[in-house]
Coordinates of C-alpha atoms and ligand atoms in Angstrom, one line a residue:
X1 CA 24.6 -117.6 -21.7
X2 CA 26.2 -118.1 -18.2
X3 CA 29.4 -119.7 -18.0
X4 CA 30.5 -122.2 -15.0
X5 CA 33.0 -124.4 -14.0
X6 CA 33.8 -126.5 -10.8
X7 CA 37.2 -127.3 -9.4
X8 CA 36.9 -129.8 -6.7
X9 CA 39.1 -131.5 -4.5
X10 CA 38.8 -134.3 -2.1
X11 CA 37.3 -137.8 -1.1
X12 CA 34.4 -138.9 -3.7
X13 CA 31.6 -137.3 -1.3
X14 CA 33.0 -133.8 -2.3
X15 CA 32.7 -135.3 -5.9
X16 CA 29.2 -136.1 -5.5
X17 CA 28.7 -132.6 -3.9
X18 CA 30.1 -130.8 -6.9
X19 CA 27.8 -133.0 -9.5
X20 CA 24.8 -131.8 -7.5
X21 CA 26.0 -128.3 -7.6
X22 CA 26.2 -128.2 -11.4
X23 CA 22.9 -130.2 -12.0
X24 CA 21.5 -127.0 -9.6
X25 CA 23.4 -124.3 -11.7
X26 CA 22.3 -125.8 -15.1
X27 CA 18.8 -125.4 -13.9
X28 CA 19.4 -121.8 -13.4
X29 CA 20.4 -122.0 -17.0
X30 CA 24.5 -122.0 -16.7
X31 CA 26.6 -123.5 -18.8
X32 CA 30.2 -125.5 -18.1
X33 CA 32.9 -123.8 -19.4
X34 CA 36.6 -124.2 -19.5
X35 CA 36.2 -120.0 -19.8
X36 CA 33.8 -119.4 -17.3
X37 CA 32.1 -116.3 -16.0
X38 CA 31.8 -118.0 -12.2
X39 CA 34.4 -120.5 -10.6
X40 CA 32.9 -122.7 -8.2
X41 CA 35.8 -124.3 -5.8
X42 CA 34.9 -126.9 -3.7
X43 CA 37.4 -128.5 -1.2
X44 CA 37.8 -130.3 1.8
X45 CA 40.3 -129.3 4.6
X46 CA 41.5 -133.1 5.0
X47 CA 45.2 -132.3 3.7
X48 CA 47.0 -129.2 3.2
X49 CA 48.0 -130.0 0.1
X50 CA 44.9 -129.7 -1.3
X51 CA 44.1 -126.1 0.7
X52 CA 47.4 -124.9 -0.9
X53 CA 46.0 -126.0 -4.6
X54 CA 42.7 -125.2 -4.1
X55 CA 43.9 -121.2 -2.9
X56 CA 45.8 -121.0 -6.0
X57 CA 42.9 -121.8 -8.5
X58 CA 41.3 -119.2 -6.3
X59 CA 43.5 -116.9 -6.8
X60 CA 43.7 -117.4 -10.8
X61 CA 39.7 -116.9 -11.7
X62 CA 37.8 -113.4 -10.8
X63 CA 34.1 -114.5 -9.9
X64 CA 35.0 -117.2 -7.4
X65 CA 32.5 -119.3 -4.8
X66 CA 34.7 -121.7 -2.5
X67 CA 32.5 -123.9 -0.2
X68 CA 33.3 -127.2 0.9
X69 CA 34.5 -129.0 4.4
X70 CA 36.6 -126.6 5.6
X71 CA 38.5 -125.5 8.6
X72 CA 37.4 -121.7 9.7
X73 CA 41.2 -121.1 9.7
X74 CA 40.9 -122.2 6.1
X75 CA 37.5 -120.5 5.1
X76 CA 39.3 -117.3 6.7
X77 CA 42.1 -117.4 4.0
X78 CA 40.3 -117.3 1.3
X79 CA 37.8 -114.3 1.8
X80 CA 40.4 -112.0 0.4
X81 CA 40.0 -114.0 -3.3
X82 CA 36.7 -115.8 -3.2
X83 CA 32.9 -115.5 -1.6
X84 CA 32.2 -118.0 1.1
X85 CA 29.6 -120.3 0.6
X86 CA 28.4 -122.4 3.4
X87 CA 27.0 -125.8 1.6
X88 CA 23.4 -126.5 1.7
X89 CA 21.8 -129.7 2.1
X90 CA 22.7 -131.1 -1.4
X91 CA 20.1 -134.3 -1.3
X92 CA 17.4 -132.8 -2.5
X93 CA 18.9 -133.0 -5.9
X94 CA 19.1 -135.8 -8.0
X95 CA 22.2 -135.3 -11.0
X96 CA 21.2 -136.9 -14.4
X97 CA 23.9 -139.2 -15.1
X98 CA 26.0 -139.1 -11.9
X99 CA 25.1 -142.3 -9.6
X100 CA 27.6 -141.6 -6.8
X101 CA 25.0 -141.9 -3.4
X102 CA 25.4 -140.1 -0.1
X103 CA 24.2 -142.8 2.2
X104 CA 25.4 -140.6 5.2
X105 CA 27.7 -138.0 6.1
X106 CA 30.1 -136.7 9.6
X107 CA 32.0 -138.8 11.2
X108 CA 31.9 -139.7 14.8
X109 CA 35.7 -141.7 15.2
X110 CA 37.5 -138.5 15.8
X111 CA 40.6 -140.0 14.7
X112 CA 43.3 -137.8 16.4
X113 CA 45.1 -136.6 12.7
X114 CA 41.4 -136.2 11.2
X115 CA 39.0 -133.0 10.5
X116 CA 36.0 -134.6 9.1
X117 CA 34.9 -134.9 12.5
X118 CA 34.8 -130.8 12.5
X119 CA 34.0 -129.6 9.5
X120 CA 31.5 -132.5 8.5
X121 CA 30.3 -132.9 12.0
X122 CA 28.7 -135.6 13.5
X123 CA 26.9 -138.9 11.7
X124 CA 24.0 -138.6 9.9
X125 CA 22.1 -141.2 8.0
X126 CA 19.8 -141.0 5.0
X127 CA 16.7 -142.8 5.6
X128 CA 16.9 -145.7 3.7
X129 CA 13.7 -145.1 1.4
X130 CA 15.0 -142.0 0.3
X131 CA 18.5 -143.9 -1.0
X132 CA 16.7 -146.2 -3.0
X133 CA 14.3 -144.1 -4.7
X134 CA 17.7 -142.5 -5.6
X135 CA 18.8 -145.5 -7.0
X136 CA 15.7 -146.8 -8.8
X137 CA 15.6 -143.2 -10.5
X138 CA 20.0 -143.4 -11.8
X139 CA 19.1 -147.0 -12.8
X140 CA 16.0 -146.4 -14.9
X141 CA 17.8 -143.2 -16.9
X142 CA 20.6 -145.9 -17.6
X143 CA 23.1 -145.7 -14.4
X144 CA 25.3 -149.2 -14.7
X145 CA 27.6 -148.1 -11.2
X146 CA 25.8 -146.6 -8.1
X147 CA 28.4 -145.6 -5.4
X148 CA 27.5 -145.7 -1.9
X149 CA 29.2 -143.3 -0.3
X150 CA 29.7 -142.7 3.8
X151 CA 32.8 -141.8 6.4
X152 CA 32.0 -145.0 7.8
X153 CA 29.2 -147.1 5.9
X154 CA 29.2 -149.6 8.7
X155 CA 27.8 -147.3 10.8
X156 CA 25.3 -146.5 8.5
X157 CA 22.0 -146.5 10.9
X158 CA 19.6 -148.6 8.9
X159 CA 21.8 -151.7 8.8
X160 CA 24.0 -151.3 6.0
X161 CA 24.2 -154.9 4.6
X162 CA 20.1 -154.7 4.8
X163 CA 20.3 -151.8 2.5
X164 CA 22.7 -153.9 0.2
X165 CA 20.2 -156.3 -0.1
X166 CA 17.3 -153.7 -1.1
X167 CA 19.3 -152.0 -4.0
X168 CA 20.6 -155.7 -4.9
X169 CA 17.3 -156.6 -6.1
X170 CA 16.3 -153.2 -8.1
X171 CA 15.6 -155.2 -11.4
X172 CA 18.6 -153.8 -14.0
X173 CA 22.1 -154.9 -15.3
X174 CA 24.3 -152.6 -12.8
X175 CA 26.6 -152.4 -10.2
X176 CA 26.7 -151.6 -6.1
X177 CA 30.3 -150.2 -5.0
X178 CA 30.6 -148.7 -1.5
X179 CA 33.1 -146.5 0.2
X180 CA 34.5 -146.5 3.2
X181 CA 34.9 -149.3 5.8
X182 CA 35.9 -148.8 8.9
X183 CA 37.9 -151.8 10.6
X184 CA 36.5 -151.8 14.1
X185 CA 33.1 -151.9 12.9
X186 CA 33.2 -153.9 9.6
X187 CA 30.9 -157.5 10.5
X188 CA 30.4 -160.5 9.3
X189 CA 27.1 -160.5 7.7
X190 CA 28.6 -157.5 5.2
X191 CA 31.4 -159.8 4.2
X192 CA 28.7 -162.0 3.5
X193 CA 26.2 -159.7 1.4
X194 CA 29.2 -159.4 -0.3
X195 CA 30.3 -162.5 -1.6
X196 CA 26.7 -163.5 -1.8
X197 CA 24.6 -160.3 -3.6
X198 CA 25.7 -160.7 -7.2
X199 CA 25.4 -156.9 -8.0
X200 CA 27.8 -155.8 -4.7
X201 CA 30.9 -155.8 -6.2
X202 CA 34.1 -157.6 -4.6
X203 CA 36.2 -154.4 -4.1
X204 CA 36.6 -153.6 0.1
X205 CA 38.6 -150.3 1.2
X206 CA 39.8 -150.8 4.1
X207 CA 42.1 -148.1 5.6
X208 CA 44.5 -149.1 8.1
X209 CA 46.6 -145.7 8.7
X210 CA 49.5 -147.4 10.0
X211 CA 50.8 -151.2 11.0
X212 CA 52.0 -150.3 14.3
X213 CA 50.2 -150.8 17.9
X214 CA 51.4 -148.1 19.6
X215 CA 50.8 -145.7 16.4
X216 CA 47.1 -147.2 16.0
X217 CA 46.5 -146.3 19.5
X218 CA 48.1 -142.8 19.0
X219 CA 45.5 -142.3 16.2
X220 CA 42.8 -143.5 18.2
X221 CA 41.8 -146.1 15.6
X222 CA 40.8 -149.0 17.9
X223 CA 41.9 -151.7 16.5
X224 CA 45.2 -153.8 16.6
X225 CA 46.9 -154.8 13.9
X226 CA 46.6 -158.5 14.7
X227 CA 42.9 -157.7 14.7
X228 CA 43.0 -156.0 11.1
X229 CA 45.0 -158.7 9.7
X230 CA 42.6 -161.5 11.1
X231 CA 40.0 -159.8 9.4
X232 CA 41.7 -158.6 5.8
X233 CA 42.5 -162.5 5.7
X234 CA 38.8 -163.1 6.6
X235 CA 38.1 -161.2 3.7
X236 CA 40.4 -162.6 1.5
X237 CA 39.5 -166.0 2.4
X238 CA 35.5 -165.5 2.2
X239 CA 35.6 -163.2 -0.9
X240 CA 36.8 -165.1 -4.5
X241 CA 38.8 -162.5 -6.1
X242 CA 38.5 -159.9 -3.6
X243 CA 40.1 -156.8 -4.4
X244 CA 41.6 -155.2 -1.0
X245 CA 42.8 -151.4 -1.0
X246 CA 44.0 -149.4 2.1
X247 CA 44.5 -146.1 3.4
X248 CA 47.9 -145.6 5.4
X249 CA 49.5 -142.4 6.7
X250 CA 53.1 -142.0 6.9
X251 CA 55.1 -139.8 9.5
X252 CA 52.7 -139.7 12.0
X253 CA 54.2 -137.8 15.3
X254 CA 56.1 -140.1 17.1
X255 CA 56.2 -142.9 14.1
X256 CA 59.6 -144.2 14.8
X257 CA 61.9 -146.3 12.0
X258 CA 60.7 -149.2 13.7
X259 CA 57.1 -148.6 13.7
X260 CA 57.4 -147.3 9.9
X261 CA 58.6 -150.4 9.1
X262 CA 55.5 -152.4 10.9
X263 CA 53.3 -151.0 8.1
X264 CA 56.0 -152.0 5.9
X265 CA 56.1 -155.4 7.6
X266 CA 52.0 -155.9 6.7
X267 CA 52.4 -154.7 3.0
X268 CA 54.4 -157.8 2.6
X269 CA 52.0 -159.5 4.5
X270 CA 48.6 -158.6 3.2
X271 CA 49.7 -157.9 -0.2
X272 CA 47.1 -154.8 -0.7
X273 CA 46.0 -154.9 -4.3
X274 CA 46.0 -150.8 -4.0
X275 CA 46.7 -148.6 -1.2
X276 CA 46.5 -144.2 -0.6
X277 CA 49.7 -143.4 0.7
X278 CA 49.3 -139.6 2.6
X279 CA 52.2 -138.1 4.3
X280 CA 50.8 -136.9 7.4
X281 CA 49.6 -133.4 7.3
X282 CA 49.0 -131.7 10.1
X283 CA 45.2 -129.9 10.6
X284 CA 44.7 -127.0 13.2
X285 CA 42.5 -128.3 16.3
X286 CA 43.2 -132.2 15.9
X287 CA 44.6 -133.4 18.7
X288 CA 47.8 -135.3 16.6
X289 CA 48.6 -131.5 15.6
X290 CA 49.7 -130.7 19.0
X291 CA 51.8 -134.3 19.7
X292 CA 55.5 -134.4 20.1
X293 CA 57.7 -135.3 18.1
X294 CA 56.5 -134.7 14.6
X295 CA 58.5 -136.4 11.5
X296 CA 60.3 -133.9 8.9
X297 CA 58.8 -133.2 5.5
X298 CA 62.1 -134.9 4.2
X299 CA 61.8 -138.2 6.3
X300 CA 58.4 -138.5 5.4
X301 CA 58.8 -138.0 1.4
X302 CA 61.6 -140.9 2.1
X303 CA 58.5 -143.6 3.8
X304 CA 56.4 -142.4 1.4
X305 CA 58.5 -143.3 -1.5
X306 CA 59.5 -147.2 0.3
X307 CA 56.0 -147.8 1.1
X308 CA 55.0 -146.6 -2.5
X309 CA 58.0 -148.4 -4.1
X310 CA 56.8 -151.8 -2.5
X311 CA 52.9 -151.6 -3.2
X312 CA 54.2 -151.4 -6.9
X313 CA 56.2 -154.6 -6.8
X314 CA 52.9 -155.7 -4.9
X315 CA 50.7 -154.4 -7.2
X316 CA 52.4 -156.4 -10.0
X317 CA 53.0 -159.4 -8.7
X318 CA 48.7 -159.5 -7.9
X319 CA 47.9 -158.5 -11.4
X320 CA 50.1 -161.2 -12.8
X321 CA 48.1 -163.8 -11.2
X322 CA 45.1 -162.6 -12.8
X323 CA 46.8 -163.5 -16.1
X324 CA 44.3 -165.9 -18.6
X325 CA 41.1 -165.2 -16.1
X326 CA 38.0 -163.8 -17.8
X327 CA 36.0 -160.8 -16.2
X328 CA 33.1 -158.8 -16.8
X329 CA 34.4 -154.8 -16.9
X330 CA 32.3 -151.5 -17.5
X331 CA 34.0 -149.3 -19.9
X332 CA 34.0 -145.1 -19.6
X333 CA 35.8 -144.1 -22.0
X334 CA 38.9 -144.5 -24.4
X335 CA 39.0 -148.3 -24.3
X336 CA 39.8 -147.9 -20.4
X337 CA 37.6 -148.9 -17.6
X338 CA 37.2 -150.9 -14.8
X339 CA 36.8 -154.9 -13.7
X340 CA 33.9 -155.7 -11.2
X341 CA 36.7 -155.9 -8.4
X342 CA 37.8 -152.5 -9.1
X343 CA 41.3 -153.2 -11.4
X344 CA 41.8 -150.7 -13.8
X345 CA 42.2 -152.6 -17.4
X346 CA 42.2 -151.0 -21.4
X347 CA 40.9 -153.0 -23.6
X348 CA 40.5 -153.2 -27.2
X349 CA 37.3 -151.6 -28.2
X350 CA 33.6 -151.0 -26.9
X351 CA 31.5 -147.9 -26.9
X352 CA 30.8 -145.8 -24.0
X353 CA 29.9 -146.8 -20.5
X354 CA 29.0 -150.2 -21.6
X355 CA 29.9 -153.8 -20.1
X356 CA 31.9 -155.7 -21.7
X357 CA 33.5 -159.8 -21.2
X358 CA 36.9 -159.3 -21.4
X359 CA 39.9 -162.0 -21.5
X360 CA 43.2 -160.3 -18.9
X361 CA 46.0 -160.6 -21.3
X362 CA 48.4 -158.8 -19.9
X363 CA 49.3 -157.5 -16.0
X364 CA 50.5 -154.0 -15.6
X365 CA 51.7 -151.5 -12.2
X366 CA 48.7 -150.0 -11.9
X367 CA 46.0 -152.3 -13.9
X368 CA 45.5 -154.8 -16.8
X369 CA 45.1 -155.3 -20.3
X370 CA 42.0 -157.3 -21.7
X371 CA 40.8 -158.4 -24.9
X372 CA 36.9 -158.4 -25.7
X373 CA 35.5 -161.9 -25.9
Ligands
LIG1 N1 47.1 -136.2 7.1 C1 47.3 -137.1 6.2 N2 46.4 -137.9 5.7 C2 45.1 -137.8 6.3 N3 44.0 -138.5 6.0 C3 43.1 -138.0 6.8 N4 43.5 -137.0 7.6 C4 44.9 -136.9 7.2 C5 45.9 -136.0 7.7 N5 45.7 -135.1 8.6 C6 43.9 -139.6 5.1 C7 43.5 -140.9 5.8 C8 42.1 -141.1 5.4 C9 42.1 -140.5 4.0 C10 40.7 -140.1 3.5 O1 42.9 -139.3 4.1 O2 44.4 -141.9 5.3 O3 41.8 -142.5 5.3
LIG2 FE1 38.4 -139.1 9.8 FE2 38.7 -141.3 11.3 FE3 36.2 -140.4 10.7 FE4 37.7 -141.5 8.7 S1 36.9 -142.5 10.6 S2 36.6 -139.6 8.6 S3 39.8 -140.9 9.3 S4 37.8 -139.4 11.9

C-alpha cells in the first residue's frame, strides 16, 4: 500500500486545497500515514514564518511534493529538497466529509504588505450553480458546517448575500460560515441575510490591519477607521450576539508609537471577541517591502505582546457576559466544539460531530464551558 501524508500551512483555502488533494490521492489508492512513503507540503507565501517551517518539514521527509501559493523566490528554495508542483484546478473534486467551499479565489486589493495578489492572482468566482450542487452533495452525506471560503466574499460576482439565501434554504439541520470580509465592500443587505437567514451563522471576520489613518492608507486598505468603526458598530447593533474577530498587523513600516497605539485605542473600543495578531513580515515584490522605515523584530514582538495582552482581558470580559445564556453548539471531538457564533466551548458529553443545546456555565480566555441541556 502507498503511504501519504500532507503538511499544510496557511489561511483555510490552503486547508480545503489539501483535503482535495488527499481525496485525489486516495483514489489512486494511497493511504495517510504518519510514516509515509510521499510528503505532500502545501503552503502559502503569506508570512515568512510559515516558508521557514514549511522548508524544514521539507527538509526532514525524502519523497517530497511542495505546491501551494508561493513566491518564485520561494518555489526556488526549495528545488534543492522537494519536487515542484504547480496546483491544478482543485474544484473538480468533491472530499467526502470535508464541507469547506471555495466560492472564489485571487484577490484584486493589492494590499501593499500582501502576496495573494501574486501568487493567487486575480478574482475569480465560482458560478454559483456549481457551489451549491457542492453543498447539496456535503449536506446529503451528513455535512452539519459548510464554509464559504473567498479573499474577499463580498466581491464574490454572483451577489454574495443572494447565494446565502440559496444554500439557506437547502432542506437539512446545518450551518453556513463564510470567510473573509473585506471592510470597504462589506453592505448592508449581507448584514441583513445575516441576522435574518437562520442557517448563516452570526460570526463576521472582519480584518482591520491597523487603527491608524495614515497606516490604513499606507496599506492601501481604503477605508478609515472612523468608517470601520461605524460599521463594526453597525454590525454589533443589527446582529444579536454577534461574534466580531479581526485581522491586525503590527510593525508595519513607518507604524510609529502613536499610530501602534490607535489600534490599541480601537481594541478598547470595539472590544473584538477574537482577533489574528501578525507581526508584519515582509514579502519580496510588495510594494510595503521596499518602504522606509521598517520596525525591528524586537519592537514588534513588544506590540504584539500589548495588543495580544489586551484582546485577552477583552476576550474575558466578552465571554463573561455570556454567562447563564443557552446556545446551540456542534461538537467535533473530545467534548470540545463550537457555539453558532463561533466561541470555542467544552462541554460535558455528546458523540461526534453532533449538535447539541448547551447551558454557558463558565467564561474562559479563549472560550467557554457548557453543560448539555
Ligand atoms: N505580514 C504580516 N501579516 C500579513 N498578512 C498578510 N500579509 C502579511 C504580511 N506581509 C495577514 C493579514 C491578513 C492575514 C490573512 O494575514 O492580517 O488579513
Ligand atoms: Fe491580501 Fe488585501 Fe487581498 Fe486580503 S484583501 S488577500 S490582505 S491583498
Amino acid at each position: 500500500m502507498k503511504k501519504y501524508k500532507i503538511i499544510t500551512y496557511g489561511c483555510l483555502a490552503n486547508h480545503s486545497d489539501s483535503e482535495r488533494i488527499a481525496k485525489k490521492l486516495e483514489d489512486q489508492g494511497y493511504l495517510k500515514s504518519e510514516n509515509p512513503d510521499l510528503v505532500i507540503i502545501n503552503i502559502c507565501s503569506i508570512r515568512q514564518a510559515a516558508v521557514d517551517r514549511a522548508f524544514a518539514q521539507a527538509k526532514k521527509y525524502k519523497n517530497v511534493i511542495v505546491t501551494g501559493c508561493l513566491l518564485k523566490s520561494d518555489y526556488d528554495k526549495f528545488t534543492k529538497y522537494a519536487k515542484i508542483v504547480k496546483k491544478e484546478n482543485l474544484f473538480s473534486v468533491k472530499p467526502k466529509n470535508s464541507c469547506l467551499i471555495p466560492i472564489m479565489t485571487g484577490c484584486n486589493n493589492f494590499c501593499s504588505y500582501c502576496v495573494v495578489p501574486y501568487t493567487r492572482g486575480r478574482e475569480y468566482s465560482r458560478p454559483p450553480k456549481e457551489i451549491i450542487d457542492e453543498a447539496k452533495l456535503f449536506i446529503n452525506n451528513g455535512a452539519k458546517e459548510i464554509w464559504l471560503l473567498g479573499q474577499n466574499v463580498n466581491s464574490y460576482k454572483y451577489d454574495f448575500p443572494k447565494l446565502l439565501y440559496k444554500i439557506n434554504s437547502i432542506p437539512g439541520d446545518f450551518w453556513i460560515r463564510f470567510l473573509s470580509s473585506h471592510p470597504k465592500d462589506m453592505g448592508n443587505d449581507l448584514i441583513k441575510s445575516i441576522r435574518d437567514l437562520p442557517k448563516v451563522t452570526e460570526y463576521i471576520n472582519l480584518a482591520v490591519q491597523s487603527g491608524d489613518n495614515e497606516i490604513l492608507k499606507k496599506m492601501n486598505r481604503n477605508y478609515s477607521i472612523e468608517e470601520y468603526k461605524k460599521l463594526a458598530l453597525k454590525i454589533k447593533r443589527e446582529i444579536p450576539n454577534v461574534c466580531l474577530s479581526t485581522d491586525i498587523i503590527v510593525g508595519f513600516p513607518g507604524e510609529t508609537k502613536k499610530a501602534f497605539q490607535n489600534t490599541v485605542k480601537l481594541f478598547k473600543e470595539i472590544e473584538f471577541d477574537m482577533a489574528y495578531i501578525s507581526k508584519y513580515s515582509p514579502r519580496p515584490g510588495t510594494l510595503a517591502s521596499k518602504m522606509k522605515n521598517q520596525i525591528t523584530f524586537e519592537e514588534k514582538s513588544r506590540r504584539y505582546s500589548e495588543l495580544n495582552n489586551l484582546l485577552k482581558k477583552i476576550s474575558l470580559k466578552r465571554n463573561k457576559q455570556l454567562i447563564g445564556q443557552e446556545t446551540r453548539a456542534l461538537i467535533n471531538n473530545n467534548f470540545i466544539g463550537k457555539t453558532k457564533n463561533f466561541k470555542t466551548i467544552k462541554v460535558n458529553g455528546s458523540s461526534n460531530n453532533s449538535f447539541v443545546d448547551v447551558k454557558i456555565t463558565k467564561a474562559l480566555i479563549w472560550g467557554l464551558s457548557g453543560k448539555i441541556k
